mmCIF file of N, CA and C in Angstrom:
data_model
loop_
_atom_site.group_PDB
_atom_site.id
_atom_site.type_symbol
_atom_site.label_atom_id
_atom_site.label_comp_id
_atom_site.label_asym_id
_atom_site.label_seq_id
_atom_site.Cartn_x
_atom_site.Cartn_y
_atom_site.Cartn_z
ATOM 1 N N MET D 1 0.779 -1.251 0.040
ATOM 2 C CA MET D 1 -0.039 0.029 -0.064
ATOM 3 C C MET D 1 0.888 1.279 -0.066
ATOM 4 N N ARG D 2 0.607 2.117 -0.811
ATOM 5 C CA ARG D 2 1.283 3.449 -0.862
ATOM 6 C C ARG D 2 0.918 4.247 0.023
ATOM 7 N N ARG D 3 1.794 5.041 0.700
ATOM 8 C CA ARG D 3 1.574 6.088 1.773
ATOM 9 C C ARG D 3 1.457 7.408 1.311
ATOM 10 N N ARG D 4 0.813 8.139 1.584
ATOM 11 C CA ARG D 4 0.854 9.611 1.143
ATOM 12 C C ARG D 4 1.503 10.488 2.381
ATOM 13 N N ASN D 5 1.896 11.596 1.701
ATOM 14 C CA ASN D 5 2.881 12.446 2.786
ATOM 15 C C ASN D 5 1.652 13.321 3.469
ATOM 16 N N PRO D 6 1.603 13.341 4.869
ATOM 17 C CA PRO D 6 0.796 13.958 5.689
ATOM 18 C C PRO D 6 0.540 15.364 5.453
ATOM 19 N N ALA D 7 1.794 15.994 5.047
ATOM 20 C CA ALA D 7 1.913 17.432 4.721
ATOM 21 C C ALA D 7 0.779 17.811 3.650
ATOM 22 N N LEU D 8 0.670 16.967 2.641
ATOM 23 C CA LEU D 8 -0.029 17.280 1.605
ATOM 24 C C LEU D 8 -1.487 17.286 2.045
ATOM 25 N N ARG D 9 -1.847 16.326 3.030
ATOM 26 C CA ARG D 9 -3.293 16.333 3.177
ATOM 27 C C ARG D 9 -3.815 17.158 4.105
ATOM 28 N N SER D 10 -2.892 18.105 4.752
ATOM 29 C CA SER D 10 -3.206 19.251 5.762
ATOM 30 C C SER D 10 -3.987 20.316 5.259
ATOM 31 N N ARG D 11 -3.532 20.473 3.982
ATOM 32 C CA ARG D 11 -4.256 21.781 3.512
ATOM 33 C C ARG D 11 -5.016 21.507 1.964
ATOM 34 N N PRO D 12 -6.042 22.310 1.633
ATOM 35 C CA PRO D 12 -6.636 21.799 0.278
ATOM 36 C C PRO D 12 -5.827 22.114 -0.877
ATOM 37 N N PHE D 13 -6.126 21.537 -2.246
ATOM 38 C CA PHE D 13 -5.337 21.676 -3.197
ATOM 39 C C PHE D 13 -5.309 23.324 -3.786
ATOM 40 N N TRP D 14 -6.148 24.016 -3.400
ATOM 41 C CA TRP D 14 -6.281 25.442 -4.210
ATOM 42 C C TRP D 14 -5.340 26.380 -3.091
ATOM 43 N N ALA D 15 -4.891 25.899 -1.986
ATOM 44 C CA ALA D 15 -4.309 26.803 -1.133
ATOM 45 C C ALA D 15 -2.992 27.515 -1.895
ATOM 46 N N ALA D 16 -2.312 26.540 -2.428
ATOM 47 C CA ALA D 16 -0.874 26.789 -2.902
ATOM 48 C C ALA D 16 -1.316 28.189 -4.008
ATOM 49 N N GLY D 17 -2.532 27.839 -4.858
ATOM 50 C CA GLY D 17 -2.592 28.938 -5.665
ATOM 51 C C GLY D 17 -2.943 30.206 -5.264
ATOM 52 N N ALA D 18 -3.770 30.193 -4.125
ATOM 53 C CA ALA D 18 -4.085 31.449 -3.525
ATOM 54 C C ALA D 18 -2.806 31.876 -2.860
ATOM 55 N N GLN D 19 -2.028 31.412 -2.310
ATOM 56 C CA GLN D 19 -0.751 32.024 -1.844
ATOM 57 C C GLN D 19 -0.053 32.426 -2.837
ATOM 58 N N ILE D 20 0.127 32.107 -4.261
ATOM 59 C CA ILE D 20 0.677 32.436 -5.215
ATOM 60 C C ILE D 20 0.179 33.873 -5.559
ATOM 61 N N HIS D 21 -1.065 33.812 -5.704
ATOM 62 C CA HIS D 21 -1.959 35.066 -6.124
ATOM 63 C C HIS D 21 -1.703 35.975 -4.991
ATOM 64 N N ARG D 22 -1.711 36.102 -3.726
ATOM 65 C CA ARG D 22 -1.366 37.118 -2.657
ATOM 66 C C ARG D 22 -0.057 37.414 -3.106
ATOM 67 N N LYS D 23 1.121 36.643 -3.489
ATOM 68 C CA LYS D 23 2.291 37.219 -3.504
ATOM 69 C C LYS D 23 2.262 38.094 -4.752
ATOM 70 N N ARG D 24 1.637 37.514 -5.778
ATOM 71 C CA ARG D 24 1.597 38.472 -7.038
ATOM 72 C C ARG D 24 0.918 39.847 -6.953
ATOM 73 N N THR D 25 0.016 39.713 -6.068
ATOM 74 C CA THR D 25 -0.816 41.011 -5.561
ATOM 75 C C THR D 25 0.171 41.907 -4.880
ATOM 76 N N ASP D 26 0.850 41.558 -3.761
ATOM 77 C CA ASP D 26 1.643 42.238 -2.902
ATOM 78 C C ASP D 26 2.599 42.745 -3.667
ATOM 79 N N MET D 27 3.284 41.905 -4.712
ATOM 80 C CA MET D 27 4.384 42.549 -5.481
ATOM 81 C C MET D 27 3.982 43.469 -6.431
ATOM 82 N N THR D 28 2.782 43.772 -6.814
ATOM 83 C CA THR D 28 2.291 44.756 -7.989
ATOM 84 C C THR D 28 1.894 46.129 -6.915
ATOM 85 N N GLN D 29 1.481 45.800 -5.582
ATOM 86 C CA GLN D 29 1.149 46.778 -4.808
ATOM 87 C C GLN D 29 2.229 47.628 -4.242
ATOM 88 N N ASN D 30 3.505 46.914 -4.013
ATOM 89 C CA ASN D 30 4.638 47.452 -3.630
ATOM 90 C C ASN D 30 5.723 47.764 -4.711
ATOM 91 N N ALA D 31 5.419 47.548 -5.900
ATOM 92 C CA ALA D 31 6.219 47.874 -7.060
ATOM 93 C C ALA D 31 6.487 49.351 -7.274
ATOM 94 N N SER D 32 7.907 49.591 -7.420
ATOM 95 C CA SER D 32 8.536 50.872 -7.726
ATOM 96 C C SER D 32 8.335 51.269 -8.962
ATOM 97 N N SER D 33 8.655 52.441 -9.377
ATOM 98 C CA SER D 33 8.615 52.728 -11.024
ATOM 99 C C SER D 33 9.733 52.322 -11.614
ATOM 100 N N THR D 34 9.866 51.231 -11.794
ATOM 101 C CA THR D 34 11.035 50.546 -12.682
ATOM 102 C C THR D 34 10.383 49.817 -13.847
ATOM 103 N N PRO D 35 11.307 49.574 -14.946
ATOM 104 C CA PRO D 35 10.682 48.837 -16.186
ATOM 105 C C PRO D 35 10.046 47.487 -15.608
ATOM 106 N N ASP D 36 10.458 46.876 -14.390
ATOM 107 C CA ASP D 36 9.588 45.537 -14.052
ATOM 108 C C ASP D 36 8.313 45.847 -13.640
ATOM 109 N N GLU D 37 7.853 47.107 -13.425
ATOM 110 C CA GLU D 37 6.439 47.418 -12.912
ATOM 111 C C GLU D 37 5.596 47.141 -13.958
ATOM 112 N N ALA D 38 5.830 47.213 -14.998
ATOM 113 C CA ALA D 38 5.069 46.679 -16.406
ATOM 114 C C ALA D 38 4.744 45.457 -16.491
ATOM 115 N N LEU D 39 5.891 44.547 -16.089
ATOM 116 C CA LEU D 39 5.679 43.082 -15.986
ATOM 117 C C LEU D 39 5.322 42.768 -14.889
ATOM 118 N N LEU D 40 5.082 43.338 -13.772
ATOM 119 C CA LEU D 40 4.343 42.923 -12.536
ATOM 120 C C LEU D 40 2.982 43.156 -12.939
ATOM 121 N N GLN D 41 2.524 44.263 -13.569
ATOM 122 C CA GLN D 41 1.153 44.491 -13.787
ATOM 123 C C GLN D 41 0.517 43.373 -14.791
ATOM 124 N N HIS D 42 1.487 43.002 -15.629
ATOM 125 C CA HIS D 42 0.761 42.215 -16.998
ATOM 126 C C HIS D 42 0.747 40.816 -16.064
ATOM 127 N N VAL D 43 1.613 40.421 -15.030
ATOM 128 C CA VAL D 43 1.552 39.192 -14.155
ATOM 129 C C VAL D 43 0.020 39.170 -13.440
ATOM 130 N N ALA D 44 -0.025 40.426 -12.845
ATOM 131 C CA ALA D 44 -1.200 40.676 -11.880
ATOM 132 C C ALA D 44 -2.640 40.548 -12.861
ATOM 133 N N ALA D 45 -2.422 41.070 -13.903
ATOM 134 C CA ALA D 45 -3.867 41.158 -14.714
ATOM 135 C C ALA D 45 -4.032 39.734 -15.494
ATOM 136 N N HIS D 46 -3.198 38.672 -15.011
ATOM 137 C CA HIS D 46 -3.355 37.359 -15.461
ATOM 138 C C HIS D 46 -3.510 37.167 -16.982
ATOM 139 N N ARG D 47 -2.680 38.123 -17.809
ATOM 140 C CA ARG D 47 -2.559 38.106 -19.266
ATOM 141 C C ARG D 47 -1.598 36.913 -19.714
ATOM 142 N N PRO D 48 -2.008 36.302 -20.552
ATOM 143 C CA PRO D 48 -1.064 35.269 -21.304
ATOM 144 C C PRO D 48 0.259 35.880 -22.049
ATOM 145 N N GLY D 49 1.132 35.153 -22.007
ATOM 146 C CA GLY D 49 2.292 35.469 -22.871
ATOM 147 C C GLY D 49 3.110 36.568 -22.050
ATOM 148 N N ARG D 50 3.909 37.265 -22.774
ATOM 149 C CA ARG D 50 4.763 38.373 -22.108
ATOM 150 C C ARG D 50 4.139 39.708 -22.875
ATOM 151 N N PRO D 51 4.596 40.786 -22.256
ATOM 152 C CA PRO D 51 4.273 42.112 -22.730
ATOM 153 C C PRO D 51 5.481 42.376 -23.704
ATOM 154 N N GLY D 52 4.993 43.357 -24.824
ATOM 155 C CA GLY D 52 5.841 43.741 -25.699
ATOM 156 C C GLY D 52 7.008 44.727 -25.299
ATOM 157 N N LYS D 53 7.960 44.880 -26.161
ATOM 158 C CA LYS D 53 8.910 45.803 -26.041
ATOM 159 C C LYS D 53 8.572 47.229 -25.519
ATOM 160 N N ILE D 54 7.533 47.569 -26.584
ATOM 161 C CA ILE D 54 7.103 48.833 -26.145
ATOM 162 C C ILE D 54 6.449 49.133 -24.773
ATOM 163 N N ALA D 55 5.695 48.242 -24.157
ATOM 164 C CA ALA D 55 5.068 48.280 -22.992
ATOM 165 C C ALA D 55 6.091 48.237 -21.981
ATOM 166 N N LEU D 56 7.093 47.587 -22.043
ATOM 167 C CA LEU D 56 8.263 47.187 -20.945
ATOM 168 C C LEU D 56 9.225 48.434 -21.094
ATOM 169 N N ASP D 57 9.491 49.065 -21.969
ATOM 170 C CA ASP D 57 10.629 50.053 -22.051
ATOM 171 C C ASP D 57 9.997 51.521 -22.116
ATOM 172 N N PRO D 58 10.190 52.272 -21.167
ATOM 173 C CA PRO D 58 9.656 53.600 -21.029
ATOM 174 C C PRO D 58 10.159 54.443 -21.808
ATOM 175 N N GLU D 59 11.545 54.220 -22.288
ATOM 176 C CA GLU D 59 12.111 55.212 -23.202
ATOM 177 C C GLU D 59 11.546 54.829 -24.641
ATOM 178 N N LEU D 60 11.499 53.827 -24.907
ATOM 179 C CA LEU D 60 11.135 53.569 -26.244
ATOM 180 C C LEU D 60 9.514 53.911 -26.533
ATOM 181 N N ARG D 61 8.986 53.575 -25.368
ATOM 182 C CA ARG D 61 7.154 53.988 -25.426
ATOM 183 C C ARG D 61 7.296 55.513 -25.676
ATOM 184 N N ALA D 62 7.862 56.265 -25.073
ATOM 185 C CA ALA D 62 8.080 57.795 -25.111
ATOM 186 C C ALA D 62 8.284 58.082 -26.553
ATOM 187 N N PHE D 63 9.245 57.357 -27.096
ATOM 188 C CA PHE D 63 9.765 57.827 -28.366
ATOM 189 C C PHE D 63 8.744 57.440 -29.396
ATOM 190 N N VAL D 64 8.035 56.282 -29.190
ATOM 191 C CA VAL D 64 7.168 56.166 -30.223
ATOM 192 C C VAL D 64 5.719 56.919 -30.045
ATOM 193 N N GLU D 65 5.320 57.443 -28.756
ATOM 194 C CA GLU D 65 4.185 58.192 -28.605
ATOM 195 C C GLU D 65 4.488 59.581 -29.150
ATOM 196 N N ALA D 66 5.866 59.980 -29.150
ATOM 197 C CA ALA D 66 6.141 61.322 -29.600
ATOM 198 C C ALA D 66 5.861 61.324 -30.933
ATOM 199 N N ARG D 67 5.792 60.299 -31.757
ATOM 200 C CA ARG D 67 5.887 60.334 -33.256
ATOM 201 C C ARG D 67 4.665 59.876 -34.010
ATOM 202 N N LEU D 68 3.836 59.426 -33.095
ATOM 203 C CA LEU D 68 2.387 58.789 -33.564
ATOM 204 C C LEU D 68 1.606 59.788 -34.359
ATOM 205 N N SER D 69 1.407 60.785 -33.925
ATOM 206 C CA SER D 69 0.711 61.790 -34.563
ATOM 207 C C SER D 69 1.122 62.608 -35.903
ATOM 208 N N ARG D 70 2.393 62.339 -36.112
ATOM 209 C CA ARG D 70 3.049 63.081 -37.322
ATOM 210 C C ARG D 70 3.831 62.155 -38.144
ATOM 211 N N MET D 71 3.758 60.827 -37.839
ATOM 212 C CA MET D 71 4.677 59.704 -38.681
ATOM 213 C C MET D 71 3.819 58.646 -38.995
ATOM 214 N N THR D 72 3.904 57.665 -40.084
ATOM 215 C CA THR D 72 3.418 56.494 -40.324
ATOM 216 C C THR D 72 4.265 55.693 -39.568
ATOM 217 N N PHE D 73 3.604 54.161 -39.332
ATOM 218 C CA PHE D 73 4.047 53.365 -38.676
ATOM 219 C C PHE D 73 5.538 52.809 -38.954
ATOM 220 N N ALA D 74 5.940 52.643 -40.722
ATOM 221 C CA ALA D 74 6.905 52.456 -40.918
ATOM 222 C C ALA D 74 8.019 53.536 -41.153
ATOM 223 N N GLU D 75 7.743 54.853 -40.973
ATOM 224 C CA GLU D 75 8.598 55.713 -40.634
ATOM 225 C C GLU D 75 9.327 55.779 -39.089
ATOM 226 N N ILE D 76 8.044 55.505 -38.142
ATOM 227 C CA ILE D 76 8.345 55.163 -36.758
ATOM 228 C C ILE D 76 9.556 54.047 -36.652
ATOM 229 N N GLU D 77 9.220 53.192 -37.345
ATOM 230 C CA GLU D 77 10.154 51.740 -37.257
ATOM 231 C C GLU D 77 11.455 52.141 -37.704
ATOM 232 N N ALA D 78 11.760 52.899 -38.852
ATOM 233 C CA ALA D 78 12.884 53.401 -39.378
ATOM 234 C C ALA D 78 13.653 54.395 -38.181
ATOM 235 N N GLU D 79 12.780 55.340 -37.772
ATOM 236 C CA GLU D 79 13.609 56.004 -36.718
ATOM 237 C C GLU D 79 13.701 55.306 -35.368
ATOM 238 N N VAL D 80 13.125 54.234 -34.991
ATOM 239 C CA VAL D 80 13.415 53.377 -34.056
ATOM 240 C C VAL D 80 14.700 52.829 -34.461
ATOM 241 N N ALA D 81 14.717 52.297 -35.663
ATOM 242 C CA ALA D 81 16.117 51.554 -35.979
ATOM 243 C C ALA D 81 17.346 52.572 -35.977
ATOM 244 N N ALA D 82 17.107 53.649 -36.248
ATOM 245 C CA ALA D 82 18.133 54.570 -36.238
ATOM 246 C C ALA D 82 18.727 55.030 -34.828
ATOM 247 N N HIS D 83 17.798 55.055 -34.069
ATOM 248 C CA HIS D 83 18.105 55.696 -32.457
ATOM 249 C C HIS D 83 18.492 54.678 -31.550
ATOM 250 N N PHE D 84 18.133 53.470 -31.712
ATOM 251 C CA PHE D 84 18.123 52.180 -30.564
ATOM 252 C C PHE D 84 18.967 51.214 -31.121
ATOM 253 N N PRO D 85 19.367 50.420 -30.090
ATOM 254 C CA PRO D 85 20.558 49.414 -30.445
ATOM 255 C C PRO D 85 19.350 48.202 -30.968
ATOM 256 N N PRO D 86 20.062 47.224 -31.611
ATOM 257 C CA PRO D 86 19.300 46.188 -32.098
ATOM 258 C C PRO D 86 18.527 45.248 -31.262
ATOM 259 N N ASP D 87 18.748 45.096 -29.686
ATOM 260 C CA ASP D 87 17.997 44.468 -28.818
ATOM 261 C C ASP D 87 16.950 45.515 -28.388
ATOM 262 N N ARG D 88 16.868 46.616 -28.548
ATOM 263 C CA ARG D 88 15.712 47.426 -28.186
ATOM 264 C C ARG D 88 14.976 48.018 -29.515
ATOM 265 N N ARG D 89 15.047 47.366 -30.615
ATOM 266 C CA ARG D 89 14.218 47.924 -31.750
ATOM 267 C C ARG D 89 12.712 47.100 -31.627
ATOM 268 N N THR D 90 12.014 47.719 -32.388
ATOM 269 C CA THR D 90 10.733 46.835 -32.762
ATOM 270 C C THR D 90 10.284 46.910 -33.901
ATOM 271 N N SER D 91 9.316 45.941 -34.271
ATOM 272 C CA SER D 91 8.731 46.188 -35.911
ATOM 273 C C SER D 91 7.697 46.748 -35.940
ATOM 274 N N LEU D 92 7.296 47.115 -37.441
ATOM 275 C CA LEU D 92 6.044 47.845 -37.690
ATOM 276 C C LEU D 92 4.846 47.262 -37.086
ATOM 277 N N SER D 93 4.743 45.815 -37.109
ATOM 278 C CA SER D 93 3.527 45.106 -36.805
ATOM 279 C C SER D 93 3.373 45.272 -35.320
ATOM 280 N N ALA D 94 4.455 45.258 -34.497
ATOM 281 C CA ALA D 94 4.496 45.455 -33.193
ATOM 282 C C ALA D 94 4.103 46.707 -32.621
ATOM 283 N N ILE D 95 4.608 47.707 -33.414
ATOM 284 C CA ILE D 95 4.168 49.008 -33.176
ATOM 285 C C ILE D 95 2.548 49.359 -33.478
ATOM 286 N N HIS D 96 2.207 48.617 -34.447
ATOM 287 C CA HIS D 96 0.701 48.811 -34.913
ATOM 288 C C HIS D 96 -0.283 47.904 -33.785
ATOM 289 N N ARG D 97 0.270 46.898 -33.125
ATOM 290 C CA ARG D 97 -0.317 46.241 -32.093
ATOM 291 C C ARG D 97 -0.557 46.938 -30.893
ATOM 292 N N TRP D 98 0.636 47.716 -30.583
ATOM 293 C CA TRP D 98 0.766 48.357 -29.508
ATOM 294 C C TRP D 98 -0.238 49.662 -29.282
ATOM 295 N N TRP D 99 -0.345 50.288 -30.539
ATOM 296 C CA TRP D 99 -1.234 51.337 -31.141
ATOM 297 C C TRP D 99 -2.651 50.800 -30.656
ATOM 298 N N ARG D 100 -2.930 49.813 -31.281
ATOM 299 C CA ARG D 100 -4.408 49.313 -31.378
ATOM 300 C C ARG D 100 -4.839 49.012 -29.621
ATOM 301 N N ARG D 101 -3.786 48.533 -29.036
ATOM 302 C CA ARG D 101 -4.061 48.051 -27.702
ATOM 303 C C ARG D 101 -4.326 49.676 -26.885
ATOM 304 N N MET D 102 -3.593 50.461 -27.279
ATOM 305 C CA MET D 102 -3.791 51.917 -26.627
ATOM 306 C C MET D 102 -4.924 52.415 -27.102
ATOM 307 N N GLN D 103 -5.517 52.534 -28.201
ATOM 308 C CA GLN D 103 -6.767 52.751 -28.727
ATOM 309 C C GLN D 103 -7.863 52.107 -27.776
ATOM 310 N N ARG D 104 -7.682 50.893 -27.773
ATOM 311 C CA ARG D 104 -8.819 50.153 -26.981
ATOM 312 C C ARG D 104 -8.678 50.359 -25.408
ATOM 313 N N GLY D 105 -7.714 51.042 -24.741
ATOM 314 C CA GLY D 105 -7.623 51.394 -23.647
ATOM 315 C C GLY D 105 -6.692 50.139 -22.765
ATOM 316 N N GLU D 106 -6.450 48.988 -23.529
ATOM 317 C CA GLU D 106 -5.733 48.146 -22.868
ATOM 318 C C GLU D 106 -4.347 48.065 -22.057
ATOM 319 N N THR D 107 -3.548 49.303 -22.518
ATOM 320 C CA THR D 107 -2.181 49.612 -21.954
ATOM 321 C C THR D 107 -2.119 50.561 -21.231
#
């Protein structure tokens, strides 16, 4: 006969999930204004996947926002490529997706 660990029987199966949720909530309430704040808010909102570069990088976001009213998405992509290193660049489709989310009020 197989024995079960008595520690596992002492608490309900959903208790671990509630504990993780409390930790996530505490992390978002105590978050400072760092780039990690956007990641914490993303996790707290229970959104699948990971947030995009524009949402995580405040400097890149400000750069794109400053050019939205006067440039096309292709022109913004070219400006980002000229001003940012390769690991911080973003594509035309990513700019468009972020812009659509902004229009819907999701970001």
